[in-house]
Amino acid sequence: MSESPILPVRGRPVRPSGRHRRPVPSQLPPEAPALVLAALGDASGTAAELAALIRGDNPQIQVRLAALGEDGKELTSELEAAARERPQDATAAVVVPLLTGPHPVADRLIADAVASSKVSVTVTDPLGPHPLLAEALHIRLSERSLARADRMRLLNVSSPVDAVILATVGGENAAVEAQPTAVLLASRLTLPVLVASLDSAPAVADAAGRLRGIGAQRIALSPCVLGPEAAPGLADAAAEEIGAECAGLLGAHDLIADLAARAYGSVLSAD
């Protein structure tokens, strides 16, 4: 009997219906609000790549990108520019934070920028928790050979690791908010997944100790981080400290771009 083939992880999925329906209508009126992506740091790298992905998949949306910087003034300028192109009583923009969870610095900068703009704006929640976020994390793990690339639960095929630490940034609240994503990822991998924070409690070392206490020896660190919100090398250093392998940052993944478009579309559908 031949062995069942390994099913590859989807890279650019087709989502025709149900949970996978198109996140934004194919046509929008000229006065539809702009989608303004708010990024920590500057507006290059991951943020610019995500903006390009969203524009490519959704040419009907006016996509703007604003770096929060140290004062959020670039976001204020983008919101004011969007308002000048729309009727006075219309919602000028939907601000989507390029974050997987709450982040106190970004949250404050966005709130201050919106208040300074004095225009009608809707700010969405961060991109997680969501099943597509768990899927993107699974893909990043599989790309580093730290997880099986499919979800077939074959008893005769062992996992490359015994457990996973889902690493967040943004303080303790971000770690709490990441718990549903950890549950979704654990379901995909059929492995224990604990949440830890790269910049606060619960510490990565504590999570590793708990996992090793239940017999997990091979541990992978999965950064639930797009990139700009964490200091360079922070996740790799945390993984090295506990003797774990580290998956890649989420970066400009197709599924992350999809989540940002969905956040925008959910505001339109609620109106």
Coordinates of C-alpha atoms in Angstrom, one line a residue:
M1 CA 0.0 0.0 0.0
S2 CA 1.4 3.4 -1.0
E3 CA 1.9 6.1 1.6
S4 CA -0.7 8.9 1.6
P5 CA 0.8 12.0 0.0
I6 CA 1.6 15.1 2.1
L7 CA -0.8 17.9 1.3
P8 CA 0.9 21.2 0.8
V9 CA -0.2 24.2 2.9
R10 CA -2.2 26.6 0.8
G11 CA -0.3 29.7 -0.3
R12 CA -2.9 31.9 -1.9
P13 CA -6.3 30.3 -1.1
V14 CA -9.4 30.7 -3.2
R15 CA -12.4 31.6 -0.9
P16 CA -15.6 31.6 -2.9
S17 CA -18.2 31.2 -0.1
G18 CA -19.1 31.0 3.6
R19 CA -16.2 32.0 5.9
H20 CA -14.1 32.2 2.8
R21 CA -16.3 34.5 0.8
R22 CA -14.8 37.6 -0.8
P23 CA -14.1 40.0 2.1
V24 CA -15.0 43.2 0.2
P25 CA -17.6 43.9 -2.5
S26 CA -16.2 43.8 -6.0
Q27 CA -17.5 47.3 -6.7
L28 CA -17.6 50.3 -4.3
P29 CA -19.1 53.8 -4.8
P30 CA -16.6 56.7 -5.1
E31 CA -17.5 58.0 -1.7
A32 CA -16.6 54.6 0.0
P33 CA -14.1 55.2 2.8
A34 CA -10.4 54.8 2.3
L35 CA -8.7 51.8 3.9
V36 CA -5.8 53.4 5.9
L37 CA -3.3 50.9 7.2
A38 CA -1.6 52.1 10.4
A39 CA 1.9 50.7 10.8
L40 CA 4.3 50.9 13.7
G41 CA 7.7 52.3 12.7
D42 CA 8.0 53.5 9.1
A43 CA 5.9 52.7 6.1
S44 CA 8.4 50.5 4.3
G45 CA 9.2 46.7 4.3
T46 CA 6.3 44.5 5.6
A47 CA 3.8 47.4 5.7
A48 CA 4.4 48.5 2.2
E49 CA 4.3 44.9 0.9
L50 CA 1.0 44.3 2.7
A51 CA -0.4 47.5 1.2
A52 CA 0.6 46.3 -2.3
L53 CA -1.0 42.9 -1.8
I54 CA -4.3 44.5 -0.7
R55 CA -4.3 46.9 -3.7
G56 CA -3.6 44.0 -6.1
D57 CA -6.4 41.9 -4.7
N58 CA -8.8 44.8 -4.2
P59 CA -8.4 47.5 -6.9
Q60 CA -11.8 48.9 -6.0
I61 CA -10.4 50.1 -2.6
Q62 CA -8.4 53.2 -2.1
V63 CA -5.6 51.9 0.1
R64 CA -3.5 54.4 2.1
L65 CA -0.5 53.6 4.3
A66 CA 0.6 55.6 7.3
A67 CA 3.6 55.1 9.5
L68 CA 2.8 55.9 13.1
G69 CA 6.3 57.0 13.9
E70 CA 6.7 58.8 17.2
D71 CA 3.7 61.1 17.1
G72 CA 1.1 59.7 14.6
K73 CA 1.2 62.9 12.5
E74 CA 1.5 60.9 9.2
L75 CA -1.7 59.1 10.0
T76 CA -3.5 62.4 10.8
S77 CA -2.4 63.7 7.4
E78 CA -3.6 60.6 5.6
L79 CA -7.0 60.9 7.3
E80 CA -7.4 64.5 6.4
A81 CA -6.4 63.8 2.8
A82 CA -9.0 61.1 2.6
A83 CA -11.7 63.4 4.0
R84 CA -11.0 66.1 1.4
E85 CA -11.9 63.6 -1.3
R86 CA -15.2 62.6 0.2
P87 CA -18.6 64.2 1.1
Q88 CA -18.5 66.2 4.3
D89 CA -20.9 63.9 6.1
A90 CA -19.3 60.6 4.9
T91 CA -17.0 58.3 6.8
A92 CA -13.6 59.3 5.4
A93 CA -11.6 56.2 6.3
V94 CA -11.4 52.9 8.0
V95 CA -8.2 52.6 10.0
V96 CA -6.8 49.0 10.2
P97 CA -3.9 48.6 12.6
L98 CA -1.2 46.3 11.1
L99 CA -1.0 44.4 14.4
T100 CA -2.1 40.9 15.4
G101 CA -3.3 42.1 18.8
P102 CA -3.5 45.1 21.1
H103 CA -0.4 47.3 21.5
P104 CA -0.5 50.2 24.0
V105 CA 1.9 52.4 22.0
A106 CA 0.1 51.9 18.7
D107 CA -3.3 52.2 20.3
R108 CA -2.5 55.5 21.8
L109 CA -0.9 56.9 18.6
I110 CA -3.9 55.9 16.5
A111 CA -6.4 57.4 19.0
D112 CA -4.4 60.7 19.1
A113 CA -4.1 60.8 15.3
V114 CA -7.8 60.2 14.8
A115 CA -8.7 62.9 17.4
S116 CA -6.3 65.4 15.8
S117 CA -7.8 64.8 12.3
K118 CA -11.3 65.8 13.4
V119 CA -12.8 63.7 10.6
S120 CA -15.2 60.8 10.6
V121 CA -13.1 57.7 11.0
T122 CA -13.7 54.1 12.1
V123 CA -10.8 52.2 13.7
T124 CA -11.0 48.4 13.6
D125 CA -9.7 45.9 16.0
P126 CA -6.3 44.3 15.4
L127 CA -6.1 41.4 12.9
G128 CA -6.3 38.6 15.6
P129 CA -7.6 36.4 16.9
H130 CA -8.8 34.7 13.7
P131 CA -8.6 31.3 12.1
L132 CA -6.7 32.8 9.2
L133 CA -4.0 34.1 11.6
A134 CA -3.6 30.6 13.0
E135 CA -3.3 29.3 9.4
A136 CA -0.6 31.8 8.6
L137 CA 1.3 30.8 11.8
H138 CA 1.0 27.2 10.7
I139 CA 2.5 28.0 7.3
R140 CA 5.4 29.9 8.8
L141 CA 6.2 26.9 11.1
S142 CA 6.0 24.5 8.2
E143 CA 8.3 26.6 6.1
R144 CA 11.0 26.1 8.8
S145 CA 10.2 22.3 9.0
L146 CA 8.8 22.9 12.5
A147 CA 5.3 21.5 11.7
R148 CA 3.7 19.1 9.2
A149 CA 2.5 21.1 6.2
D150 CA -0.9 19.4 6.2
R151 CA -3.6 18.8 8.8
M152 CA -3.9 15.0 8.2
R153 CA -3.9 13.4 11.6
L154 CA -2.0 10.2 10.7
L155 CA -0.9 8.3 13.8
N156 CA 2.1 6.9 12.0
V157 CA 3.6 10.3 11.2
S158 CA 5.4 12.1 14.1
S159 CA 5.5 15.8 14.5
P160 CA 8.8 17.7 14.1
V161 CA 8.3 19.2 17.5
D162 CA 6.5 18.3 20.7
A163 CA 5.0 21.7 21.5
V164 CA 4.9 25.4 20.4
I165 CA 5.2 28.7 22.2
L166 CA 3.1 31.4 20.6
A167 CA 5.1 34.6 21.2
T168 CA 3.4 38.0 21.3
V169 CA 4.5 41.7 21.8
G170 CA 2.4 44.5 23.3
G171 CA 2.3 43.5 26.9
E172 CA 0.2 41.2 29.0
N173 CA -3.1 42.2 27.4
A174 CA -1.7 41.1 24.0
A175 CA -0.8 37.8 25.4
V176 CA -4.3 37.3 26.9
E177 CA -5.9 38.3 23.6
A178 CA -3.7 35.7 21.7
Q179 CA -5.2 32.8 23.7
P180 CA -7.9 32.0 21.1
T181 CA -5.3 32.0 18.3
A182 CA -3.2 29.6 20.4
V183 CA -6.2 27.3 20.7
L184 CA -6.8 27.4 17.0
L185 CA -3.1 26.7 16.2
A186 CA -3.1 23.8 18.7
S187 CA -6.1 22.3 16.9
R188 CA -4.3 22.6 13.6
L189 CA -1.1 21.0 14.9
T190 CA -2.6 18.6 17.5
L191 CA 0.1 19.8 19.8
P192 CA 0.3 21.8 23.0
V193 CA 0.5 25.5 22.3
L194 CA 1.2 28.1 25.1
V195 CA 1.2 31.8 24.8
A196 CA 4.2 33.9 26.0
S197 CA 5.2 37.5 25.6
L198 CA 8.5 38.8 24.2
D199 CA 8.2 42.0 26.1
S200 CA 6.3 41.2 29.3
A201 CA 4.8 38.4 31.4
P202 CA 4.2 35.6 30.8
A203 CA 7.8 35.1 29.9
V204 CA 9.0 32.7 27.2
A205 CA 11.3 30.9 29.6
D206 CA 8.3 30.2 32.0
A207 CA 6.3 28.8 29.1
A208 CA 9.2 26.6 28.1
G209 CA 9.5 25.3 31.7
R210 CA 5.9 24.4 31.8
L211 CA 6.1 22.5 28.5
R212 CA 9.2 20.7 29.5
G213 CA 7.4 19.8 32.8
I214 CA 4.9 17.8 30.8
G215 CA 7.6 16.1 28.7
A216 CA 8.0 18.3 25.7
Q217 CA 11.6 18.4 24.7
R218 CA 11.5 19.7 21.1
I219 CA 9.9 23.2 21.3
A220 CA 9.3 25.7 18.6
L221 CA 8.8 29.4 19.0
S222 CA 6.1 30.9 16.7
P223 CA 6.2 34.7 16.7
C224 CA 2.7 36.1 16.4
V225 CA 4.3 39.2 15.0
L226 CA 4.2 40.9 11.6
G227 CA 7.7 42.4 12.1
P228 CA 7.8 46.2 12.7
E229 CA 6.3 45.9 16.2
A230 CA 9.2 43.9 17.5
A231 CA 12.9 44.8 17.8
P232 CA 15.0 43.0 15.2
G233 CA 16.2 39.6 16.4
L234 CA 14.0 39.6 19.5
A235 CA 12.2 36.4 18.7
D236 CA 15.4 34.6 17.6
A237 CA 17.1 35.6 20.8
A238 CA 14.2 34.4 22.9
A239 CA 14.2 31.0 21.1
E240 CA 18.0 30.7 21.5
E241 CA 17.7 31.4 25.3
I242 CA 15.3 28.4 25.8
G243 CA 17.0 26.1 23.2
A244 CA 14.1 26.2 20.8
E245 CA 13.8 26.6 17.0
C246 CA 12.2 29.8 15.8
A247 CA 9.7 30.1 13.0
G248 CA 9.8 33.1 10.7
L249 CA 7.8 36.3 11.5
L250 CA 4.4 36.6 9.8
G251 CA 5.6 39.4 7.6
A252 CA 3.7 40.3 4.4
H253 CA 1.8 37.0 4.1
D254 CA -1.2 36.8 1.8
L255 CA -3.4 35.7 4.7
I256 CA -2.5 38.8 6.7
A257 CA -3.4 41.0 3.7
D258 CA -6.7 39.1 3.5
L259 CA -7.3 39.8 7.2
A260 CA -6.8 43.5 6.7
A261 CA -9.2 43.6 3.8
R262 CA -11.7 41.6 5.8
A263 CA -11.5 44.1 8.7
Y264 CA -12.3 46.9 6.2
G265 CA -15.1 44.9 4.7
S266 CA -16.7 44.1 8.0
V267 CA -17.1 47.9 8.7
L268 CA -18.8 48.3 5.3
S269 CA -21.2 45.4 5.9
A270 CA -22.1 46.8 9.3
D271 CA -23.2 50.2 7.9

